[in-house]
Short mmCIF file of C-alpha atoms in Angstrom, two decimals:
data_model
loop_
_atom_site.label_atom_id
_atom_site.label_comp_id
_atom_site.label_asym_id
_atom_site.label_seq_id
_atom_site.Cartn_x
_atom_site.Cartn_y
_atom_site.Cartn_z
CA UNK A 1 32.43 -21.43 -6.58
CA UNK A 2 33.32 -19.77 -9.27
CA UNK A 3 30.47 -20.78 -11.47
CA UNK A 4 28.09 -19.21 -9.01
CA UNK A 5 30.19 -16.14 -8.58
CA UNK A 6 29.95 -15.70 -12.54
CA UNK A 7 26.22 -16.43 -12.51
CA UNK A 8 25.41 -13.95 -10.09
CA UNK A 9 27.97 -11.40 -11.71
CA UNK A 10 26.20 -11.65 -15.01
CA UNK A 11 22.47 -11.78 -13.50
CA UNK A 12 23.44 -8.52 -11.57
CA UNK A 13 24.92 -6.71 -14.18
CA UNK A 14 21.72 -7.17 -16.44
CA UNK A 15 19.31 -6.52 -13.67
CA UNK A 16 20.93 -3.45 -12.82
CA UNK A 17 20.92 -2.54 -16.41
CA UNK A 18 17.23 -2.78 -16.32
CA UNK A 19 16.54 -0.83 -12.85
CA UNK A 20 18.50 2.06 -14.10
CA UNK A 21 16.21 2.21 -17.54
CA UNK A 22 13.40 2.56 -15.15
CA UNK A 23 14.79 5.02 -12.67
CA UNK A 24 11.93 6.85 -11.93
CA UNK A 25 9.30 3.80 -11.76
CA UNK A 26 11.42 1.81 -9.09
CA UNK A 27 12.05 5.35 -7.07
CA UNK A 28 8.49 5.45 -6.51
CA UNK A 29 8.25 1.93 -5.70
CA UNK A 30 11.26 2.49 -2.97
CA UNK A 31 9.24 5.65 -1.66
CA UNK A 32 6.06 3.20 -1.01
CA UNK A 33 8.53 1.95 1.89
CA UNK A 34 8.57 5.32 3.48
CA UNK A 35 4.56 5.47 4.01
CA UNK A 36 4.01 2.73 6.48
CA UNK A 37 6.97 3.49 9.06
CA UNK A 38 6.47 7.32 8.98
CA UNK A 39 2.75 6.93 9.33
CA UNK A 40 3.23 4.56 12.56
CA UNK A 41 5.70 7.18 13.57
CA UNK A 42 3.10 9.90 13.44
CA UNK A 43 0.82 7.99 15.72
CA UNK A 44 3.06 7.02 18.08
CA UNK A 45 4.28 10.39 18.42
CA UNK A 46 1.13 11.54 19.01
CA UNK A 47 0.23 8.62 21.41
CA UNK A 48 3.79 10.18 23.38
CA UNK A 49 2.41 13.64 23.21
CA UNK A 50 -0.48 12.84 26.08
CA UNK A 51 2.30 10.49 28.08
CA UNK A 52 5.24 12.62 28.71
CA UNK A 53 7.44 9.96 30.73
CA UNK A 54 7.23 7.30 27.65
CA UNK A 55 5.08 4.59 26.62
CA UNK A 56 6.06 1.56 28.57
CA UNK A 57 4.52 -2.19 27.64
CA UNK A 58 4.49 -5.32 29.75
CA UNK A 59 8.35 -6.16 29.36
CA UNK A 60 9.35 -2.80 31.14
CA UNK A 61 10.76 -1.68 27.75
CA UNK A 62 9.78 2.17 27.40
CA UNK A 63 9.90 4.14 24.61
CA UNK A 64 10.00 8.20 24.32
CA UNK A 65 9.34 10.39 21.19
CA UNK A 66 13.01 10.07 20.01
CA UNK A 67 12.98 6.44 20.78
CA UNK A 68 10.07 5.82 18.01
CA UNK A 69 11.74 7.95 15.56
CA UNK A 70 14.59 5.83 16.20
CA UNK A 71 12.69 2.55 16.03
CA UNK A 72 10.92 3.48 13.15
CA UNK A 73 13.54 5.39 10.72
CA UNK A 74 15.76 1.96 11.49
CA UNK A 75 12.84 -0.28 10.47
CA UNK A 76 12.25 1.75 7.35
CA UNK A 77 15.78 1.16 6.23
CA UNK A 78 16.20 -2.40 7.53
CA UNK A 79 12.48 -2.86 5.90
CA UNK A 80 13.81 -1.53 2.92
CA UNK A 81 16.77 -3.59 2.62
CA UNK A 82 15.00 -7.14 3.70
CA UNK A 83 11.70 -6.59 1.33
CA UNK A 84 10.74 -8.98 -1.19
CA UNK A 85 8.25 -8.83 -3.93
CA UNK A 86 8.16 -12.13 -5.59
CA UNK A 87 5.33 -13.59 -3.78
CA UNK A 88 3.01 -11.15 -6.35
CA UNK A 89 5.45 -11.26 -9.04
CA UNK A 90 5.52 -15.24 -9.27
CA UNK A 91 2.02 -15.75 -9.37
CA UNK A 92 1.73 -13.17 -12.38
CA UNK A 93 4.26 -15.46 -14.11
CA UNK A 94 2.20 -17.98 -13.66
CA UNK A 95 -1.11 -16.75 -14.70
CA UNK A 96 0.48 -15.65 -18.23
CA UNK A 97 2.93 -18.55 -18.68
CA UNK A 98 6.25 -16.35 -18.34
CA UNK A 99 7.51 -18.79 -15.86
CA UNK A 100 8.15 -21.62 -18.84
CA UNK A 101 10.94 -19.93 -20.59
CA UNK A 102 12.64 -19.54 -17.32
CA UNK A 103 12.12 -23.33 -16.47
CA UNK A 104 13.92 -24.16 -19.64
CA UNK A 105 17.32 -22.63 -18.24
CA UNK A 106 19.72 -24.63 -16.83
CA UNK A 107 19.67 -22.47 -13.41
CA UNK A 108 16.79 -22.26 -11.23
CA UNK A 109 14.62 -19.23 -11.45
CA UNK A 110 15.01 -17.91 -7.88
CA UNK A 111 18.61 -17.22 -8.56
CA UNK A 112 17.98 -14.71 -10.96
CA UNK A 113 15.26 -13.48 -8.92
CA UNK A 114 17.67 -12.95 -6.11
CA UNK A 115 20.09 -10.81 -8.17
CA UNK A 116 16.76 -8.73 -9.59
CA UNK A 117 16.39 -8.36 -5.45
CA UNK A 118 19.88 -7.36 -4.54
CA UNK A 119 19.79 -4.88 -7.80
CA UNK A 120 16.92 -3.38 -6.94
CA UNK A 121 18.21 -2.53 -3.54
CA UNK A 122 21.45 -1.29 -4.56
CA UNK A 123 20.06 1.15 -6.97
CA UNK A 124 17.17 2.42 -4.75
CA UNK A 125 19.32 2.51 -1.65
CA UNK A 126 21.59 4.83 -3.51
CA UNK A 127 18.75 6.90 -4.50
CA UNK A 128 16.70 7.36 -1.06
CA UNK A 129 19.93 7.77 1.15
CA UNK A 130 19.85 11.38 1.02
CA UNK A 131 16.25 11.21 2.13
CA UNK A 132 17.13 8.71 4.96
CA UNK A 133 19.70 11.40 6.03
CA UNK A 134 17.30 14.31 5.81
CA UNK A 135 14.69 12.20 8.02
CA UNK A 136 17.56 11.38 10.55
CA UNK A 137 18.43 15.29 10.92
CA UNK A 138 15.03 16.39 10.91
CA UNK A 139 13.37 13.68 13.58
CA UNK A 140 16.07 14.09 16.09
CA UNK A 141 16.21 10.31 16.99
CA UNK A 142 17.80 8.44 20.39
CA UNK A 143 21.32 7.21 18.60
CA UNK A 144 22.51 3.96 19.31
CA UNK A 145 24.78 3.82 22.38
CA UNK A 146 26.98 0.97 21.59
CA UNK A 147 28.49 -0.22 18.35
CA UNK A 148 28.51 -3.65 19.15
CA UNK A 149 24.78 -3.85 18.52
CA UNK A 150 25.09 -2.04 15.13
CA UNK A 151 28.04 -4.29 14.21
CA UNK A 152 25.97 -7.57 15.44
CA UNK A 153 23.16 -5.92 13.46
CA UNK A 154 24.60 -6.44 9.92
CA UNK A 155 24.46 -10.35 10.34
CA UNK A 156 20.99 -10.15 11.64
CA UNK A 157 19.92 -8.00 8.77
CA UNK A 158 21.34 -10.67 6.34
CA UNK A 159 19.64 -13.22 7.97
CA UNK A 160 16.17 -11.42 8.14
CA UNK A 161 16.58 -10.46 4.55
CA UNK A 162 17.35 -14.17 3.56
CA UNK A 163 14.42 -15.31 5.90
CA UNK A 164 11.99 -13.10 4.33
CA UNK A 165 12.96 -13.86 1.01
CA UNK A 166 12.98 -17.64 1.22
CA UNK A 167 9.60 -17.51 3.32
CA UNK A 168 8.08 -15.25 0.54
CA UNK A 169 9.09 -17.28 -2.43
CA UNK A 170 7.91 -20.49 -0.52
CA UNK A 171 4.59 -18.80 -0.30
CA UNK A 172 4.65 -17.63 -4.14
CA UNK A 173 4.85 -21.38 -5.15
CA UNK A 174 1.34 -21.78 -3.49
CA UNK A 175 0.56 -19.85 -6.89
CA UNK A 176 1.42 -23.49 -8.57
CA UNK A 177 -1.86 -24.70 -7.00
CA UNK A 178 -4.20 -21.80 -6.83
CA UNK A 179 -2.97 -19.06 -9.72
CA UNK A 180 -4.50 -16.46 -7.42
CA UNK A 181 -2.58 -15.40 -4.13
CA UNK A 182 -4.19 -12.16 -3.14
CA UNK A 183 -5.89 -13.66 -0.41
CA UNK A 184 -2.73 -15.55 0.82
CA UNK A 185 -0.45 -12.65 0.68
CA UNK A 186 -2.78 -10.14 2.25
CA UNK A 187 -3.20 -12.93 5.40
CA UNK A 188 0.96 -13.00 5.23
CA UNK A 189 1.12 -9.15 5.13
CA UNK A 190 -1.55 -8.78 8.15
CA UNK A 191 0.04 -11.09 10.32
CA UNK A 192 3.65 -9.61 9.47
CA UNK A 193 2.17 -6.45 10.29
CA UNK A 194 1.63 -7.24 13.93
CA UNK A 195 4.29 -9.65 14.56
CA UNK A 196 7.21 -8.07 12.72
CA UNK A 197 7.13 -5.16 14.85
CA UNK A 198 5.75 -2.74 11.92
CA UNK A 199 2.80 -1.57 13.52
CA UNK A 200 4.11 -1.30 17.10
CA UNK A 201 7.40 -2.47 18.75
CA UNK A 202 6.93 -6.07 19.82
CA UNK A 203 7.17 -4.99 23.45
CA UNK A 204 4.20 -3.12 23.45
CA UNK A 205 1.96 -5.45 21.98
CA UNK A 206 -0.87 -6.70 24.53
CA UNK A 207 -1.38 -9.75 25.83
CA UNK A 208 -0.59 -13.30 24.05
CA UNK A 209 0.11 -11.46 21.17
CA UNK A 210 3.50 -9.78 22.61
CA UNK A 211 4.35 -13.59 23.86
CA UNK A 212 3.87 -15.05 20.30
CA UNK A 213 5.94 -12.34 18.59
CA UNK A 214 8.69 -13.19 20.59
CA UNK A 215 9.09 -16.73 18.97
CA UNK A 216 7.49 -16.18 15.53
CA UNK A 217 9.55 -15.85 12.13
CA UNK A 218 8.22 -12.34 11.80
CA UNK A 219 10.40 -11.14 14.89
CA UNK A 220 13.51 -12.30 13.03
CA UNK A 221 12.46 -10.93 9.43
CA UNK A 222 11.73 -7.44 11.08
CA UNK A 223 12.16 -6.39 14.66
CA UNK A 224 14.91 -8.07 15.79
CA UNK A 225 17.62 -6.60 13.89
CA UNK A 226 16.18 -3.50 14.65
CA UNK A 227 16.28 -3.59 18.10
CA UNK A 228 19.60 -5.24 17.90
CA UNK A 229 20.87 -2.29 16.21
CA UNK A 230 19.48 0.22 18.64
CA UNK A 231 21.00 -1.83 21.83
CA UNK A 232 17.37 -2.20 22.86
CA UNK A 233 18.52 -6.29 23.11
CA UNK A 234 19.72 -7.32 26.41
CA UNK A 235 23.12 -9.49 25.85
CA UNK A 236 21.37 -12.75 26.90
CA UNK A 237 18.68 -12.61 24.56
CA UNK A 238 21.05 -11.95 21.45
CA UNK A 239 22.23 -15.38 21.15
CA UNK A 240 18.61 -16.82 21.13
CA UNK A 241 17.64 -14.18 18.85
CA UNK A 242 19.93 -15.36 16.18
CA UNK A 243 19.21 -18.86 16.71
CA UNK A 244 15.51 -18.03 16.44
CA UNK A 245 16.41 -16.72 12.85
CA UNK A 246 18.63 -19.67 11.84
CA UNK A 247 15.89 -22.40 12.84
CA UNK A 248 13.03 -20.28 10.93
CA UNK A 249 15.44 -19.96 7.88
CA UNK A 250 16.04 -23.78 7.67
CA UNK A 251 12.45 -24.40 8.11
CA UNK A 252 11.74 -21.77 5.45
CA UNK A 253 14.37 -23.61 3.18
CA UNK A 254 12.89 -27.19 3.56
CA UNK A 255 9.32 -25.80 3.15
CA UNK A 256 10.34 -23.89 -0.42
CA UNK A 257 12.43 -27.25 -1.50
CA UNK A 258 9.34 -29.27 -0.84
CA UNK A 259 6.82 -26.91 -2.12
CA UNK A 260 8.49 -26.40 -5.31
CA UNK A 261 9.45 -29.88 -5.83
CA UNK A 262 5.70 -31.00 -5.76
CA UNK A 263 4.26 -27.97 -7.19
CA UNK A 264 6.61 -28.14 -10.61
CA UNK A 265 4.92 -31.44 -11.09
CA UNK A 266 1.70 -29.49 -10.81
CA UNK A 267 2.67 -26.89 -13.09
CA UNK A 268 0.87 -26.82 -16.45
CA UNK A 269 1.60 -23.25 -18.45
CA UNK A 270 -1.10 -21.22 -18.87
CA UNK A 271 -1.19 -19.49 -22.42
CA UNK A 272 0.73 -22.17 -24.22
CA UNK B 1 -32.48 11.77 -19.30
CA UNK B 2 -30.34 10.49 -22.15
CA UNK B 3 -27.36 10.30 -19.85
CA UNK B 4 -28.96 7.97 -17.32
CA UNK B 5 -29.95 5.44 -19.98
CA UNK B 6 -26.38 5.75 -21.20
CA UNK B 7 -25.02 5.07 -17.83
CA UNK B 8 -27.02 2.14 -17.30
CA UNK B 9 -26.14 0.38 -20.51
CA UNK B 10 -22.57 1.32 -19.81
CA UNK B 11 -22.36 -0.38 -16.20
CA UNK B 12 -24.73 -3.24 -17.35
CA UNK B 13 -22.36 -4.22 -19.88
CA UNK B 14 -19.50 -4.05 -17.65
CA UNK B 15 -21.18 -5.84 -14.75
CA UNK B 16 -21.80 -8.89 -17.06
CA UNK B 17 -17.95 -9.07 -17.96
CA UNK B 18 -17.08 -8.59 -14.25
CA UNK B 19 -19.67 -11.81 -13.45
CA UNK B 20 -17.14 -14.18 -15.44
CA UNK B 21 -14.65 -13.44 -12.85
CA UNK B 22 -16.60 -14.45 -9.76
CA UNK B 23 -13.81 -15.87 -7.85
CA UNK B 24 -12.08 -12.86 -7.73
CA UNK B 25 -15.09 -11.49 -5.37
CA UNK B 26 -14.47 -13.88 -2.73
CA UNK B 27 -10.70 -13.27 -2.85
CA UNK B 28 -11.23 -9.60 -2.26
CA UNK B 29 -13.98 -10.46 0.74
CA UNK B 30 -10.80 -12.56 2.23
CA UNK B 31 -8.22 -9.90 1.56
CA UNK B 32 -10.46 -7.01 2.51
CA UNK B 33 -11.41 -8.46 5.70
CA UNK B 34 -7.91 -9.16 6.65
CA UNK B 35 -6.91 -5.52 5.78
CA UNK B 36 -9.50 -4.33 8.24
CA UNK B 37 -8.39 -7.01 10.94
CA UNK B 38 -4.81 -5.39 10.41
CA UNK B 39 -6.44 -1.56 10.62
CA UNK B 40 -8.50 -2.06 13.34
CA UNK B 41 -5.83 -4.04 15.16
CA UNK B 42 -3.19 -1.26 14.59
CA UNK B 43 -5.95 1.47 16.22
CA UNK B 44 -6.70 -0.66 19.11
CA UNK B 45 -2.86 -1.15 20.12
CA UNK B 46 -2.19 2.80 19.51
CA UNK B 47 -5.49 3.69 21.78
CA UNK B 48 -4.57 1.11 24.13
CA UNK B 49 -1.99 3.78 25.27
CA UNK B 50 -3.81 6.94 24.92
CA UNK B 51 -7.27 7.95 25.31
CA UNK B 52 -7.13 10.16 22.43
CA UNK B 53 -5.35 10.39 19.06
CA UNK B 54 -4.89 13.79 17.41
CA UNK B 55 -8.09 14.66 19.00
CA UNK B 56 -10.34 11.43 17.94
CA UNK B 57 -11.84 8.93 20.59
CA UNK B 58 -11.27 5.24 19.60
CA UNK B 59 -15.07 4.94 18.06
CA UNK B 60 -14.36 8.34 16.15
CA UNK B 61 -11.37 7.01 14.70
CA UNK B 62 -13.46 3.94 13.76
CA UNK B 63 -15.38 6.20 11.96
CA UNK B 64 -12.64 7.68 10.10
CA UNK B 65 -11.36 4.48 9.11
CA UNK B 66 -15.14 3.23 7.76
CA UNK B 67 -14.72 6.56 5.53
CA UNK B 68 -11.46 5.71 4.15
CA UNK B 69 -12.56 2.18 3.27
CA UNK B 70 -15.98 3.71 1.60
CA UNK B 71 -13.66 6.34 -0.50
CA UNK B 72 -11.16 3.84 -1.68
CA UNK B 73 -13.77 1.35 -2.77
CA UNK B 74 -15.68 4.23 -4.50
CA UNK B 75 -12.84 5.17 -6.28
CA UNK B 76 -11.52 1.51 -7.02
CA UNK B 77 -14.99 0.77 -8.33
CA UNK B 78 -16.03 3.85 -10.39
CA UNK B 79 -13.19 6.48 -10.92
CA UNK B 80 -9.91 4.34 -11.19
CA UNK B 81 -11.06 2.07 -14.01
CA UNK B 82 -12.26 4.57 -15.92
CA UNK B 83 -9.15 7.15 -15.56
CA UNK B 84 -6.62 4.40 -16.24
CA UNK B 85 -8.52 3.27 -19.28
CA UNK B 86 -8.14 6.73 -20.63
CA UNK B 87 -4.67 6.94 -20.00
CA UNK B 88 -4.22 3.67 -21.91
CA UNK B 89 -6.38 5.61 -24.94
CA UNK B 90 -4.13 8.41 -24.88
CA UNK B 91 -1.26 5.92 -24.86
CA UNK B 92 -2.54 3.84 -27.92
CA UNK B 93 -4.26 6.66 -29.78
CA UNK B 94 -7.67 4.78 -29.50
CA UNK B 95 -9.31 8.10 -27.65
CA UNK B 96 -10.28 8.77 -31.22
CA UNK B 97 -13.15 6.49 -30.99
CA UNK B 98 -14.31 8.10 -27.72
CA UNK B 99 -14.16 11.40 -29.37
CA UNK B 100 -16.21 10.66 -32.56
CA UNK B 101 -19.36 9.23 -30.35
CA UNK B 102 -21.91 11.97 -30.14
CA UNK B 103 -21.35 12.32 -26.43
CA UNK B 104 -19.54 14.26 -24.24
CA UNK B 105 -16.08 12.61 -24.27
CA UNK B 106 -15.58 13.72 -20.78
CA UNK B 107 -18.84 12.00 -19.55
CA UNK B 108 -17.93 8.72 -21.89
CA UNK B 109 -14.57 8.51 -20.56
CA UNK B 110 -15.40 8.88 -16.81
CA UNK B 111 -18.41 6.62 -16.64
CA UNK B 112 -17.71 3.80 -19.30
CA UNK B 113 -16.99 1.06 -16.94
CA UNK B 114 -17.66 0.10 -13.03
CA UNK B 115 -15.49 -2.36 -11.34
CA UNK B 116 -18.27 -3.99 -9.35
CA UNK B 117 -15.75 -6.44 -7.04
CA UNK B 118 -14.71 -3.22 -5.53
CA UNK B 119 -17.84 -2.76 -4.10
CA UNK B 120 -16.41 -5.11 -1.15
CA UNK B 121 -14.39 -1.92 0.48
CA UNK B 122 -17.63 -0.07 0.13
CA UNK B 123 -19.57 -2.55 2.08
CA UNK B 124 -16.66 -2.91 4.47
CA UNK B 125 -16.88 1.05 5.02
CA UNK B 126 -20.49 1.00 5.48
CA UNK B 127 -20.93 -1.92 7.78
CA UNK B 128 -17.91 -0.64 9.72
CA UNK B 129 -19.60 2.82 10.67
CA UNK B 130 -22.72 0.93 10.96
CA UNK B 131 -20.91 -1.57 13.53
CA UNK B 132 -19.62 1.65 15.20
CA UNK B 133 -22.38 4.14 15.45
CA UNK B 134 -24.61 1.46 17.07
CA UNK B 135 -22.28 -0.58 19.26
CA UNK B 136 -20.24 2.40 20.53
CA UNK B 137 -22.83 4.64 20.91
CA UNK B 138 -21.97 7.74 18.62
CA UNK B 139 -25.26 9.42 18.78
CA UNK B 140 -26.20 10.43 14.97
CA UNK B 141 -28.58 13.49 15.08
CA UNK B 142 -30.40 15.20 11.86
CA UNK B 143 -27.69 17.74 11.67
CA UNK B 144 -24.80 15.24 11.30
CA UNK B 145 -26.68 12.91 8.81
CA UNK B 146 -27.25 16.08 6.56
CA UNK B 147 -23.58 17.26 7.20
CA UNK B 148 -22.39 14.10 6.41
CA UNK B 149 -24.42 13.69 3.41
CA UNK B 150 -23.32 16.93 1.84
CA UNK B 151 -19.48 16.52 2.87
CA UNK B 152 -19.19 12.94 1.32
CA UNK B 153 -20.84 14.06 -1.76
CA UNK B 154 -18.46 16.97 -2.04
CA UNK B 155 -15.80 14.43 -1.26
CA UNK B 156 -16.83 12.37 -4.13
CA UNK B 157 -16.92 15.33 -6.43
CA UNK B 158 -13.36 16.39 -5.00
CA UNK B 159 -11.86 12.87 -5.51
CA UNK B 160 -13.34 12.78 -9.05
CA UNK B 161 -11.95 16.05 -10.28
CA UNK B 162 -8.65 15.46 -8.74
CA UNK B 163 -8.41 12.25 -10.73
CA UNK B 164 -9.82 14.05 -14.07
CA UNK B 165 -7.06 16.52 -13.55
CA UNK B 166 -4.37 13.92 -13.23
CA UNK B 167 -5.81 12.05 -16.04
CA UNK B 168 -5.76 15.43 -17.95
CA UNK B 169 -1.94 15.36 -17.44
CA UNK B 170 -1.67 12.38 -19.98
CA UNK B 171 -2.13 14.56 -22.46
CA UNK B 172 1.50 16.14 -21.99
CA UNK B 173 3.04 13.18 -20.34
CA UNK B 174 1.85 10.29 -21.59
CA UNK B 175 3.02 7.77 -18.84
CA UNK B 176 1.27 8.46 -15.69
CA UNK B 177 0.93 5.34 -13.54
CA UNK B 178 3.60 6.45 -11.42
CA UNK B 179 1.90 9.61 -10.08
CA UNK B 180 -1.09 7.47 -9.47
CA UNK B 181 1.27 5.69 -6.96
CA UNK B 182 2.13 8.81 -5.65
CA UNK B 183 -1.62 9.76 -4.90
CA UNK B 184 -2.52 6.38 -3.26
CA UNK B 185 0.53 6.93 -0.91
CA UNK B 186 -0.80 10.24 0.27
CA UNK B 187 -4.41 8.54 0.65
CA UNK B 188 -3.12 6.07 2.70
CA UNK B 189 -1.98 8.54 5.35
CA UNK B 190 -5.85 9.74 5.33
CA UNK B 191 -6.89 6.46 7.69
CA UNK B 192 -5.22 8.36 10.59
CA UNK B 193 -6.10 11.54 11.87
CA UNK B 194 -4.80 14.09 10.29
CA UNK B 195 -3.84 16.20 13.62
CA UNK B 196 -0.98 13.33 14.27
CA UNK B 197 1.02 14.43 11.06
CA UNK B 198 3.54 17.81 10.93
CA UNK B 199 2.13 20.82 9.61
CA UNK B 200 3.73 20.74 6.06
CA UNK B 201 1.99 17.27 5.60
CA UNK B 202 -1.10 18.36 6.92
CA UNK B 203 -0.77 21.43 4.29
CA UNK B 204 -0.24 19.05 1.32
CA UNK B 205 -3.01 16.82 2.57
CA UNK B 206 -5.43 19.58 2.33
CA UNK B 207 -4.30 21.69 -0.52
CA UNK B 208 -2.39 19.83 -2.75
CA UNK B 209 -3.64 16.02 -2.47
CA UNK B 210 -7.17 17.03 -1.01
CA UNK B 211 -7.35 14.20 1.10
CA UNK B 212 -8.71 15.73 3.97
CA UNK B 213 -11.80 17.04 2.13
CA UNK B 214 -12.11 13.63 0.60
CA UNK B 215 -12.01 11.46 4.05
CA UNK B 216 -11.57 13.76 6.94
CA UNK B 217 -14.07 16.16 6.41
CA UNK B 218 -16.85 13.64 6.18
CA UNK B 219 -15.80 11.36 8.90
CA UNK B 220 -15.66 14.34 11.13
CA UNK B 221 -19.39 15.33 10.27
CA UNK B 222 -20.38 11.83 10.75
CA UNK B 223 -18.51 11.94 14.09
CA UNK B 224 -20.07 15.19 14.99
CA UNK B 225 -16.80 17.02 14.87
CA UNK B 226 -17.40 19.18 11.96
CA UNK B 227 -18.48 23.28 12.25
CA UNK B 228 -20.86 24.58 10.09
CA UNK B 229 -18.47 26.80 8.12
CA UNK B 230 -16.67 23.84 7.00
CA UNK B 231 -19.77 22.59 5.07
CA UNK B 232 -19.36 25.82 3.08
CA UNK B 233 -16.07 25.52 2.34
CA UNK B 234 -15.97 21.85 1.50
CA UNK B 235 -19.07 22.79 -0.96
CA UNK B 236 -16.91 25.82 -2.41
CA UNK B 237 -14.08 23.20 -2.65
CA UNK B 238 -16.01 20.66 -4.55
CA UNK B 239 -17.73 23.14 -6.81
CA UNK B 240 -14.47 25.13 -8.12
CA UNK B 241 -12.38 21.75 -8.28
CA UNK B 242 -15.31 20.34 -10.80
CA UNK B 243 -15.37 23.80 -12.68
CA UNK B 244 -11.74 23.85 -12.73
CA UNK B 245 -10.81 20.22 -13.65
CA UNK B 246 -13.60 20.26 -16.62
CA UNK B 247 -12.17 23.29 -17.96
CA UNK B 248 -8.55 21.87 -17.68
CA UNK B 249 -10.10 18.56 -19.35
CA UNK B 250 -11.10 20.55 -22.23
CA UNK B 251 -8.17 22.59 -22.70
CA UNK B 252 -6.05 19.35 -22.59
CA UNK B 253 -8.22 17.39 -25.18
CA UNK B 254 -7.11 20.32 -27.56
CA UNK B 255 -3.45 19.17 -27.10
CA UNK B 256 -4.33 15.39 -27.89
CA UNK B 257 -2.91 14.71 -31.30
CA UNK B 258 -3.40 10.81 -31.43
CA UNK B 259 -0.85 8.31 -31.05
CA UNK B 260 -0.12 7.15 -34.70
CA UNK B 261 -1.11 10.02 -36.59
#
């Protein structure tokens, strides 16, 4: 245990130092996270303007303008805290052979990447926190009514982050075979946009898509912790929601280990 | 005439290079179509709950989306690769070689390369507008077609001038790829009707980063939502930004000192 604490402490220290050297650059990347949710919020605000009684989906959940504001603000913050970019980064590493030195270390490369991811979130969250607070003040969202939801959202958020991270990393290993991953990443991002609740709250998705969304891993990486924090999940559905996250996380871990084990044998360094 | 001949040489040589990377083309097609699916899906879900969003009907919003794709493709094909190259030249000091050529440095640095595989988004844009116009019964008269052609040309000029200004800033600040990211973030907002945004953002997208003139106005013209007076405004903005940007470029060039000297 103390071995892992040391490993992560050293890696985090290094990652934070690197982050701070590129303050402006990482801030710009963090601001990308604002664009999507705020555009969605603007669109749904316009939709609610023509529908004063609130927008109601099939499952009877209804959204007013202030509800949308709350949903997308929390989605924006949680999205930032659960984001991962390794699916892109990893392919570049394979393309230019930068992966090779990492494989020589007596430590799986995923650990330094996780440390890097955590460092990015620590540094950028501190930087964009004032903007988050300002947006809460400006947009007058519906505030959550119960503390229980907010507290339960914390473990849900951690599970969401872990699930997204492992799943994206598993996806990244496909680069061992294909080298190029743009199409696969775009496929992931497209499906993710619908099923994680980024384009619309899941209860507003029409038809089959709405029912698929309830059980897909994307809900566990997106909408579930958000709705939990806002107290939108009925008590009876909280436990199944966590179960969904844990089941998909286990699937992702198995998938990652299998793909990595066979991919690493496939790997022949580029540029060697 | 001489410039046209040079242009064809420039483009031919860079297309030849791109032909080496044909697999890139198919990846781009798949990625682009998936992105289109996502955008159209997002629109259909929102329009499921409202007949009009920000004053645009669903077919009109599709026209807007198609212009967004068209412009994105044109920028990535013609403008961005050249401008990124200039930034790199300034950083490395190799701009010297362009300045030494017996031809306008602005012409040479603006049109040296073309990224042919980015044509995909142009095609997606054209395809989507054709589909929308023929299938969704948008009537395009001669007036609309004329206004669209003019405003689209103006949009292209404005976006070129804007990027030229941006690139000129590298003479002072050297590293600007982060600023490019900010511009793309603003551009992203142009996919949706401009009236869904709060007034300060609308003003920013009109006067600071002129996404409105680049995407919204041509789309309005094609959808028959544009008044004649805007045609003149668009032409005026295009002309003045082009003149202004070229002057700024020449002014910036005087500040270029080379990197190693």
